[in-house]
mmCIF file of C-alpha atoms in Angstrom:
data_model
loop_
_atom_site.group_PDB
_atom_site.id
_atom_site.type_symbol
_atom_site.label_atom_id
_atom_site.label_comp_id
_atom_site.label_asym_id
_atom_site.label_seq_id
_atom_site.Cartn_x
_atom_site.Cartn_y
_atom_site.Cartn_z
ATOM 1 C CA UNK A 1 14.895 -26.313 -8.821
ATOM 2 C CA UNK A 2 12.242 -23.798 -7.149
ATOM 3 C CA UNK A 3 13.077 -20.515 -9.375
ATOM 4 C CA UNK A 4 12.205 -17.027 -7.532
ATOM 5 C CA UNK A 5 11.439 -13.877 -9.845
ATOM 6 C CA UNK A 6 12.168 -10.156 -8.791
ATOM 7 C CA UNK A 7 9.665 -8.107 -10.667
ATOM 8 C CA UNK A 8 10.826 -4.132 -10.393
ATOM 9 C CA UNK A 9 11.083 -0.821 -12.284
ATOM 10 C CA UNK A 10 13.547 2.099 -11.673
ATOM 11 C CA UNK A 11 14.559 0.509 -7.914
ATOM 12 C CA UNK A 12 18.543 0.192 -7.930
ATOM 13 C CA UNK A 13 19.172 -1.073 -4.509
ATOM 14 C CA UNK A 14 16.493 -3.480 -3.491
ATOM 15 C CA UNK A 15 15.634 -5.736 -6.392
ATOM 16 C CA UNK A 16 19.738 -6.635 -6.587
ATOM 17 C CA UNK A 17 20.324 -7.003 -3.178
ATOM 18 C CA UNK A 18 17.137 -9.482 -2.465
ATOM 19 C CA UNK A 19 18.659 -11.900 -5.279
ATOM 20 C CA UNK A 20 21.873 -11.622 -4.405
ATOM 21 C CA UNK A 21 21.032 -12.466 -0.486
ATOM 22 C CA UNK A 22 18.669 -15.389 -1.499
ATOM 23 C CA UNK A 23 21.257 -16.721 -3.379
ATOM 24 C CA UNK A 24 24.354 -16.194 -0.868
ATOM 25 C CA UNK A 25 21.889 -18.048 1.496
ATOM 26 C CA UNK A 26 22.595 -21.478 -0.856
ATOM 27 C CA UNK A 27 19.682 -23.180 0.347
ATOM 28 C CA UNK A 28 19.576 -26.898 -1.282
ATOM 29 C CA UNK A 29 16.904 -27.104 -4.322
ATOM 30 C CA UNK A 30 16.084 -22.305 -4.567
ATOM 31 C CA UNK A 31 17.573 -19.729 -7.074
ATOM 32 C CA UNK A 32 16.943 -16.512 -7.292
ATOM 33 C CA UNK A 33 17.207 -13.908 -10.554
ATOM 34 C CA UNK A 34 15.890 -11.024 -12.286
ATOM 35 C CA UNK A 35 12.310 -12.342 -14.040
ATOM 36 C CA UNK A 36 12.475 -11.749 -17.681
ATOM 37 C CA UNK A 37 8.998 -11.852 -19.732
ATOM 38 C CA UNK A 38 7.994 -10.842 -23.115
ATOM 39 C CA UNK A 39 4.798 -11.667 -24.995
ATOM 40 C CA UNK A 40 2.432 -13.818 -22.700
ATOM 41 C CA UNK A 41 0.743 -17.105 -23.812
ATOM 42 C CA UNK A 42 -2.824 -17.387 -22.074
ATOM 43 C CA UNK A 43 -2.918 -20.124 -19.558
ATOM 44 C CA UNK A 44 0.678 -21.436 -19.761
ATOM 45 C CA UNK A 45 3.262 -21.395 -16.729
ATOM 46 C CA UNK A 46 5.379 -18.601 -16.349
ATOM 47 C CA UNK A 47 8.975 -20.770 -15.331
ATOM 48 C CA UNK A 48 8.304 -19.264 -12.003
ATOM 49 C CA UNK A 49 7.611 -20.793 -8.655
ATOM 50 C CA UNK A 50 7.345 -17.512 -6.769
ATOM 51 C CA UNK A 51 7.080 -14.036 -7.756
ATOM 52 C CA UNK A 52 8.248 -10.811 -5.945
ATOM 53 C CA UNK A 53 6.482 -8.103 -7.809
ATOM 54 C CA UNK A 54 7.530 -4.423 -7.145
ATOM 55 C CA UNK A 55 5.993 -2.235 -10.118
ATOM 56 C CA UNK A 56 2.992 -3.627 -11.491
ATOM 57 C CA UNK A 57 1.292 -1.256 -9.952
ATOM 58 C CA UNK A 58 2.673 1.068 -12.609
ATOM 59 C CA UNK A 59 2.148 -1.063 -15.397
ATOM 60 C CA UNK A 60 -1.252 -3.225 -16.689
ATOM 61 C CA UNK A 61 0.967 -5.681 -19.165
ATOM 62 C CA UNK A 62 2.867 -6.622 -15.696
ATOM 63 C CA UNK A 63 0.086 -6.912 -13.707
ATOM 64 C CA UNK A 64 -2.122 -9.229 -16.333
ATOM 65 C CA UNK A 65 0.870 -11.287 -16.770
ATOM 66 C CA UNK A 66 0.947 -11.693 -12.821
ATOM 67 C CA UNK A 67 -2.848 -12.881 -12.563
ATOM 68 C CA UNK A 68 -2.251 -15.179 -15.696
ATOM 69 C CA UNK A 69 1.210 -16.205 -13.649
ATOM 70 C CA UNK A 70 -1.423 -17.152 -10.174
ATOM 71 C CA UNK A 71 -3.693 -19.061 -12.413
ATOM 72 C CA UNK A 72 -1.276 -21.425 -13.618
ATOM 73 C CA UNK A 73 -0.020 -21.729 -10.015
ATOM 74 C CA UNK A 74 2.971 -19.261 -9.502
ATOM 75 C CA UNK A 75 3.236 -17.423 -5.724
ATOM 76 C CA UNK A 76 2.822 -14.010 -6.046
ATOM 77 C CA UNK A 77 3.781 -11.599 -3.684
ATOM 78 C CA UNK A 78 1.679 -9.067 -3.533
ATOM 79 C CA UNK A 79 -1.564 -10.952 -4.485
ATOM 80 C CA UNK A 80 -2.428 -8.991 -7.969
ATOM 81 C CA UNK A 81 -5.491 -10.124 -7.920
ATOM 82 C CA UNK A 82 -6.458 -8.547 -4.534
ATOM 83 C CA UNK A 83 -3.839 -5.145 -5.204
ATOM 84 C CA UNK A 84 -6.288 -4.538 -8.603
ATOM 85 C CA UNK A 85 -9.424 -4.337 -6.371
ATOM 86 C CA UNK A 86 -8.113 -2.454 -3.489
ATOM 87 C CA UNK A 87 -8.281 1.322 -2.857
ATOM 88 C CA UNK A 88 -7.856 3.149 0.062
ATOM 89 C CA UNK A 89 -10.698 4.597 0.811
ATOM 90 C CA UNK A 90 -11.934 1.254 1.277
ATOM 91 C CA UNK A 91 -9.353 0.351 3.432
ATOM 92 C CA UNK A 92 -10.210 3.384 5.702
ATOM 93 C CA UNK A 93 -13.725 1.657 6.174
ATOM 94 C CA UNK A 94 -12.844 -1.794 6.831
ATOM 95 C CA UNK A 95 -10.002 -0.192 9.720
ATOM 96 C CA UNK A 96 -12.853 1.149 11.109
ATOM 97 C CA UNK A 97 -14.895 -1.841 11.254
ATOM 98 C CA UNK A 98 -11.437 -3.669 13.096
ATOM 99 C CA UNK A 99 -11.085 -1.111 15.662
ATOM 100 C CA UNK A 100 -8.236 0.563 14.370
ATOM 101 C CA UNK A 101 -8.479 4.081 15.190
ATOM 102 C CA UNK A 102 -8.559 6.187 11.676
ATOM 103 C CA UNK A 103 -9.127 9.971 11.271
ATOM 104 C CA UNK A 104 -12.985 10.677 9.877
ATOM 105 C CA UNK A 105 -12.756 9.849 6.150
ATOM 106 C CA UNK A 106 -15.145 11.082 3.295
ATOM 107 C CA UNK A 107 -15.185 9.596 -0.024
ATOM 108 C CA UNK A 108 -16.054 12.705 -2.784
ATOM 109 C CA UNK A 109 -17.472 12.290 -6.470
ATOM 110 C CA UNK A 110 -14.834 13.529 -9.034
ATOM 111 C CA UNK A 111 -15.045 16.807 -9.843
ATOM 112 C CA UNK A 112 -14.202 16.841 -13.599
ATOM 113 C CA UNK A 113 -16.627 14.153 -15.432
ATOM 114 C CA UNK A 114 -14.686 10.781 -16.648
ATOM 115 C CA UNK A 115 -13.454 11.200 -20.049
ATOM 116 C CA UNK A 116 -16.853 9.758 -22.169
ATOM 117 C CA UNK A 117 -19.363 10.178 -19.341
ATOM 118 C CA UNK A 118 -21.886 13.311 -19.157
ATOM 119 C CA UNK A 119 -23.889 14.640 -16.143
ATOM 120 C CA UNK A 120 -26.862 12.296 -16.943
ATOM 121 C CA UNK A 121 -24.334 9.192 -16.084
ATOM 122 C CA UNK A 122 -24.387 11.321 -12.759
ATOM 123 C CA UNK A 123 -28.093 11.482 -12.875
ATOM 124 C CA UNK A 124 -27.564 9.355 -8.974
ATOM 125 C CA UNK A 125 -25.425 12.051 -7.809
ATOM 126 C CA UNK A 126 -26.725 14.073 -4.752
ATOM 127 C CA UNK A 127 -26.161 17.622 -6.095
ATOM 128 C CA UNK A 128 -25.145 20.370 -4.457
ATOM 129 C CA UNK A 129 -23.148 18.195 -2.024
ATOM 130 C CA UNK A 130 -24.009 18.530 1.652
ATOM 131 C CA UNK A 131 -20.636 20.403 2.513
ATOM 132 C CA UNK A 132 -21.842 21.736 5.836
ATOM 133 C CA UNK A 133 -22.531 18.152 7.468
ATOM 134 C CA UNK A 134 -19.495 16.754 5.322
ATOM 135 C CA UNK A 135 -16.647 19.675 6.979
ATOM 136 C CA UNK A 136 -18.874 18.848 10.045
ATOM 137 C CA UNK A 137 -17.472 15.462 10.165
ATOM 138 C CA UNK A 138 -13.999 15.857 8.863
ATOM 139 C CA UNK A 139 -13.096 19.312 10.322
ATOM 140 C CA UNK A 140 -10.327 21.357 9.414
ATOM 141 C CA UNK A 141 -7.686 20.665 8.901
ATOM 142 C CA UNK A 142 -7.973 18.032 6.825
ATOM 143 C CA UNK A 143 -6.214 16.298 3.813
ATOM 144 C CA UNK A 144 -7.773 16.326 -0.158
ATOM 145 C CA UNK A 145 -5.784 13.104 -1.461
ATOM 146 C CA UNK A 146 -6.902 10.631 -4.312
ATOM 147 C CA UNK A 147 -8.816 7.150 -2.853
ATOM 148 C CA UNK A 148 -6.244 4.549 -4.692
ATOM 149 C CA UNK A 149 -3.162 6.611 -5.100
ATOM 150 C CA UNK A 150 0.601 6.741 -4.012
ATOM 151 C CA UNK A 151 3.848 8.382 -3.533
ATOM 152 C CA UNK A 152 1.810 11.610 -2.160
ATOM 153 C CA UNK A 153 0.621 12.711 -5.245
ATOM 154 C CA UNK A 154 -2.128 14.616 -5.533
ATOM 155 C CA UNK A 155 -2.093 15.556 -1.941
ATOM 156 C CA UNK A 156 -3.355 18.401 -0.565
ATOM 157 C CA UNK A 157 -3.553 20.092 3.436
ATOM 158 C CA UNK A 158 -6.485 22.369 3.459
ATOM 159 C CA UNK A 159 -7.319 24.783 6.556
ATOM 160 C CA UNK A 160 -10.879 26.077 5.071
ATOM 161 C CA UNK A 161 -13.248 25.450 2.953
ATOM 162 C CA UNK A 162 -11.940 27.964 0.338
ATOM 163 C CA UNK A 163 -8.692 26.093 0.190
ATOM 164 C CA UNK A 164 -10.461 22.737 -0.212
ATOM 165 C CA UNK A 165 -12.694 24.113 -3.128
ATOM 166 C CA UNK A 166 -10.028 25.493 -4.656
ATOM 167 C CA UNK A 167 -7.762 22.219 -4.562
ATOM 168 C CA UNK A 168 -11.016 19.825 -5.241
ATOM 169 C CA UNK A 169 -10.754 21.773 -8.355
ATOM 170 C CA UNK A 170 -7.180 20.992 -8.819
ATOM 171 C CA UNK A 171 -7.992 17.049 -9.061
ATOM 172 C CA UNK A 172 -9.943 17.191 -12.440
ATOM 173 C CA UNK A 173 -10.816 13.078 -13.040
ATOM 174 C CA UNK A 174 -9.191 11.607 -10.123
ATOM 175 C CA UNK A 175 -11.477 10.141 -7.261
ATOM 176 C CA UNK A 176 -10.566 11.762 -3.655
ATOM 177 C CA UNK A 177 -11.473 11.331 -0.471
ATOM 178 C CA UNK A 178 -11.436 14.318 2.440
ATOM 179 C CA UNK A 179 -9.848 12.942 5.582
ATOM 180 C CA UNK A 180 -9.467 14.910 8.924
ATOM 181 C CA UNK A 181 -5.819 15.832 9.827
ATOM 182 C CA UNK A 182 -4.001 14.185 12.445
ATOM 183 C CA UNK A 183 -2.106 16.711 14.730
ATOM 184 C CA UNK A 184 0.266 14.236 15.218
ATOM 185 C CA UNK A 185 3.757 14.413 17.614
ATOM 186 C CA UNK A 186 5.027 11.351 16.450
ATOM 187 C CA UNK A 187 4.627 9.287 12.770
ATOM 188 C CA UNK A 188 6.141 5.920 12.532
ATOM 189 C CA UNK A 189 6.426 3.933 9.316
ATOM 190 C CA UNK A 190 5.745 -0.188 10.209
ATOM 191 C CA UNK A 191 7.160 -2.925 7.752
ATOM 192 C CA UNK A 192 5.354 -5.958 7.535
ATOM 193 C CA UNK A 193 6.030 -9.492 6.151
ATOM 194 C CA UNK A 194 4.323 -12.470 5.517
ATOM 195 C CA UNK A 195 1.622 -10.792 7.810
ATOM 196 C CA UNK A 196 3.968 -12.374 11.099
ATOM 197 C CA UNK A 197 6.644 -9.716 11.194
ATOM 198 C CA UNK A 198 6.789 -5.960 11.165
ATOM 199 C CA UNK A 199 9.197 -3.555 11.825
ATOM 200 C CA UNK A 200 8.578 -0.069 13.369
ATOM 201 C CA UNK A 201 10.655 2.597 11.826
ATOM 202 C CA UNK A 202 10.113 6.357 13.040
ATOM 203 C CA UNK A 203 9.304 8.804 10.009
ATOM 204 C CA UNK A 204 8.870 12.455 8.964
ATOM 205 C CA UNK A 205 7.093 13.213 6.200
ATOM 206 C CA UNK A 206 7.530 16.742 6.516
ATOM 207 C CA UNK A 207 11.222 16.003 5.558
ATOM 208 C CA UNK A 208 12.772 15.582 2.197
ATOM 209 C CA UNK A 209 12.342 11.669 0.807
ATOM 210 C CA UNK A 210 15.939 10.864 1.733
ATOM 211 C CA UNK A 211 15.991 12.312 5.012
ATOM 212 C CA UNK A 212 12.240 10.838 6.229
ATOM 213 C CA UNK A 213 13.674 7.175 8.297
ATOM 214 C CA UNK A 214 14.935 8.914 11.776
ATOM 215 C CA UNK A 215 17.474 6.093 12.654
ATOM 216 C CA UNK A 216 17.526 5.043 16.535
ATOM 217 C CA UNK A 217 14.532 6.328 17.535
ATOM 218 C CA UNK A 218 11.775 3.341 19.078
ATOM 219 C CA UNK A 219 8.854 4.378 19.929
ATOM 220 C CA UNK A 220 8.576 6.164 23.415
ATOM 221 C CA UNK A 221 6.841 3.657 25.092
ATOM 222 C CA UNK A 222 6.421 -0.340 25.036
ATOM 223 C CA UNK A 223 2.205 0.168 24.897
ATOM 224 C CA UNK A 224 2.828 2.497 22.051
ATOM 225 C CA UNK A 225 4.737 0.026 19.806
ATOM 226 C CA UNK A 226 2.949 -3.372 21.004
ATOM 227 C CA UNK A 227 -0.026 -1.865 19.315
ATOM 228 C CA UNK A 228 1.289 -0.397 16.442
ATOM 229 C CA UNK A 229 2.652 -4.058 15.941
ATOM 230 C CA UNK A 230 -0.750 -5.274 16.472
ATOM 231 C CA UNK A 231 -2.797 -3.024 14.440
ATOM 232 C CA UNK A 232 -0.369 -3.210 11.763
ATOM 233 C CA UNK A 233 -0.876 -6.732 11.641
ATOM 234 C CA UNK A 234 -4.374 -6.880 12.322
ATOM 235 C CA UNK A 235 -4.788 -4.721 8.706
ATOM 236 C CA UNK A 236 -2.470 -7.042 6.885
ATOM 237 C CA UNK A 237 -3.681 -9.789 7.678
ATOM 238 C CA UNK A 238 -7.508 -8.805 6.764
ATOM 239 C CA UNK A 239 -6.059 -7.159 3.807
ATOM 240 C CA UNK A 240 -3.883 -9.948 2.921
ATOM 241 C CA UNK A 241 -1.261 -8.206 2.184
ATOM 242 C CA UNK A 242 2.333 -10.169 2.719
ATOM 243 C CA UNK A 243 4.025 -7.471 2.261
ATOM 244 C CA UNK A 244 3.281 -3.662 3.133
ATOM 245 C CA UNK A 245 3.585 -0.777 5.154
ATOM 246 C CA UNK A 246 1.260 0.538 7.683
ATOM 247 C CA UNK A 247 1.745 4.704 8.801
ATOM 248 C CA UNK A 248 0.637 5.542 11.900
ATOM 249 C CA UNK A 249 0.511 9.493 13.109
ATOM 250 C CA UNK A 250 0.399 9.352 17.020
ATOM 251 C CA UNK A 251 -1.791 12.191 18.499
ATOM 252 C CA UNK A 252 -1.761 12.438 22.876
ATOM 253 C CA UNK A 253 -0.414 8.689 22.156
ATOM 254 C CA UNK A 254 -3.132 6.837 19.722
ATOM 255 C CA UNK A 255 -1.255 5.683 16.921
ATOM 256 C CA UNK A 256 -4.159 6.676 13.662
ATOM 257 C CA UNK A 257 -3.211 4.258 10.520
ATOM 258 C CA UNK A 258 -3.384 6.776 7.659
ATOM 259 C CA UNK A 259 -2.019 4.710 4.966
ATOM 260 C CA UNK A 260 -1.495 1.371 4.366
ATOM 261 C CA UNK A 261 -1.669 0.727 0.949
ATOM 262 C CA UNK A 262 2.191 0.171 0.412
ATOM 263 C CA UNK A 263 2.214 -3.319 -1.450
ATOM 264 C CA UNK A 264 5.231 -2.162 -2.689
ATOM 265 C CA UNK A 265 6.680 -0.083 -0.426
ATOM 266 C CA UNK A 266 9.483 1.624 -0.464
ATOM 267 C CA UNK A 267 12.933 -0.379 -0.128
ATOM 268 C CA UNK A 268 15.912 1.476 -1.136
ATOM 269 C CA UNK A 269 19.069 1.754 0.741
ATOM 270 C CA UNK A 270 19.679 5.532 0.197
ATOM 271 C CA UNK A 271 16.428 6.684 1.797
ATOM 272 C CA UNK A 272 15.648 3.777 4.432
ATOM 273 C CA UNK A 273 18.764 3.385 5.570
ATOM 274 C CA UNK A 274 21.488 0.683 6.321
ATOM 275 C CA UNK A 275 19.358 -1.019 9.123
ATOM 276 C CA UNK A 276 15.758 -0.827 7.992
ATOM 277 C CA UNK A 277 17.311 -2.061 4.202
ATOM 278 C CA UNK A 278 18.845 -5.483 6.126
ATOM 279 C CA UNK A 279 15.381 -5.970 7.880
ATOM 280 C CA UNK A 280 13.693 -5.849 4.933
ATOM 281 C CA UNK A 281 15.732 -7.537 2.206
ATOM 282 C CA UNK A 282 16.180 -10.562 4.959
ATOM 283 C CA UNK A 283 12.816 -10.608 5.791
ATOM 284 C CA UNK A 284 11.645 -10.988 2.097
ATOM 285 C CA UNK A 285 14.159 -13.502 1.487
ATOM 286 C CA UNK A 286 12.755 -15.559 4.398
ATOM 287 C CA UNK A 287 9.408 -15.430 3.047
ATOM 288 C CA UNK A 288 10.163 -16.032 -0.863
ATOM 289 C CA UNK A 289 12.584 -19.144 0.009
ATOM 290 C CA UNK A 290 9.582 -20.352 2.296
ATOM 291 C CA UNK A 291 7.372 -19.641 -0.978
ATOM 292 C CA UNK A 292 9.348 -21.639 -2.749
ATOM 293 C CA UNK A 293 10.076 -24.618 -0.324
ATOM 294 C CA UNK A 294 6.575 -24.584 -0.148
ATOM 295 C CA UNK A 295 4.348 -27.794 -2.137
ATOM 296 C CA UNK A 296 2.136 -25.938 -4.323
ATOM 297 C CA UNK A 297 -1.832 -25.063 -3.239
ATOM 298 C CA UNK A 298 -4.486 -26.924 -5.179
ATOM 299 C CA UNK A 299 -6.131 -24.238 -7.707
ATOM 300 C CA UNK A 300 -9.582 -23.702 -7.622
ATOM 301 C CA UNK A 301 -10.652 -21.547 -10.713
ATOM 302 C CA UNK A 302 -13.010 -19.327 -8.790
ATOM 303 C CA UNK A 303 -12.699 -15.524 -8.288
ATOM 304 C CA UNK A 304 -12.783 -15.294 -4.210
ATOM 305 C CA UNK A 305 -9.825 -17.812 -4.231
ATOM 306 C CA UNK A 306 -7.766 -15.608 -6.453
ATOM 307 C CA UNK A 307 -8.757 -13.337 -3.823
ATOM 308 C CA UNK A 308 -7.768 -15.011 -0.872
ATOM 309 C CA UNK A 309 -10.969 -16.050 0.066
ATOM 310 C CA UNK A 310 -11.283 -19.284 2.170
#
């Protein structure tokens, strides 16, 4: 019997609903449940054949017992090896490098000194920063927002450089990048699974959390959604992300990714909504069961495979 685990935090809706779903489905030789784990013997299978993981993120005992899961030849979805070396700023650079459009991104040094670090471990630090060529290239306005982070923490819209020296100072330890603002008439929020399907959902950040999914609104024209579609997948697929979400702001009609980073994106019925939570919790099931049906890959105990490296 192929077992599938749902790894989650604080979610209510999501997490229940994908077991309950894979298991309603009956499918010959697949069960699905709520992964239970306490103390971790190195090297020893987990009882798992697939993994959905939705907070290790959050946690490090989670996400060590995930990689230690891989290398004794569970299915993880997301790939923890691959979330753990990811940041966003990063991903800014390689959408550039694939065409995707991207507003003009700047990666800054943190302003507060890492806890047991002094300015000589700076002593490679360009000091005073060029600010004149970096606002050059960004303009204003622009976004202050942490290079690996989440939920919209830490974010800040600046309009001059007062207001961005005066949040940079705001951000103590944390990494940030600088990122030109997208005067955007449209934002859409695109699902994607098993880097083959994706689902465009029209947001508004500027709205309250439950209130952001506009239901029944596609995007105003077939060109416009055909290459959100494509772009989104074009990222997940490089990224190898199976499951994610890709934000687009569309200015005079070019869709500009601004974040995908979403490996666990959220999922829950009270702020996507009845429709976008039955795409997504049958789209997941489709791609754990096929997981699981799946004959397992030979391991090879190298670090690009645990990558996804060919």
């Amino acid at each position: 019997m192929a077992r599938i685990g749902v790894l989650y935090g604080m979610e209510e809706s999501f997490p229940p609903a994908l077991v309950d779903h894979i298991n309603a489905r009956g499918v010959s030789g697949v069960t699905a449940g709520h992964l239970k784990v306490g103390g971790v013997v190195m090297a020893e299978p987990c009882g798992y054949d697939v993994i959905v993981d939705r907070i290790s993120h959050d946690i490090p005992f989670y996400r060590s017992f995930l990689k230690n899961a891989v290398l004794t030849g569970t299915k993880v979805i997301n790939n923890p090896f691959w979330w753990s070396a990811d940041d966003k700023f990063f991903n800014y650079a390689l959408a550039a490098k694939l065409g995707v459009p991207v507003p003009p991104t700047v990666l800054l040094p943190h302003k507060k000194l890492p806890t047991g670090t002094t300015g000589q471990s700076m002593r490679n630090l360009e000091y005073p920063l060029d600010w004149d060529g970096i606002f050059r290239y960004v303009g204003f306005p622009a976004f202050l927002k942490p290079h690996d982070g989440g939920g919209w923490k830490n974010v800040y819209k600046v309009n001059t450089p007062e207001e961005l020296f005066a949040a940079y100072d705001q951000s103590e330890q944390l990494c940030m990048t600088l990122q030109g603002a997208v005067k955007f008439q449209e934002y859409f929020r695109c699902y994607a699974i098993d880097r083959a399907k994706v689902h465009v959902m029209r947001y508004d950040p500027g709205q309250p959390h439950h209130l952001r999914y506009v239901p029944g609104n596609p995007p105003p024209s077939r060109a416009l959604g055909e290459r959100m579609v494509t772009d989104t997948l074009k990222l997940c697929r490089a990224l190898g992300y199976d499951l994610n979400t890709v934000e687009f702001a569309v200015e005079d009609g070019v869709p500009y990714a601004i974040d995908f980073m979403n490996p666990a994106p959220d999922a829950g019925l009270e702020s996507v909504g009845p429709e976008n939570f039955r795409w997504i919790v049958e789209a997941v099931a489709d791609m754990a069961i096929s997981r699981a049906l799946a004959p397992p890959a030979p391991l090879e105990y190298r670090w690009a495979k645990f990558l996804g490296a060919p």
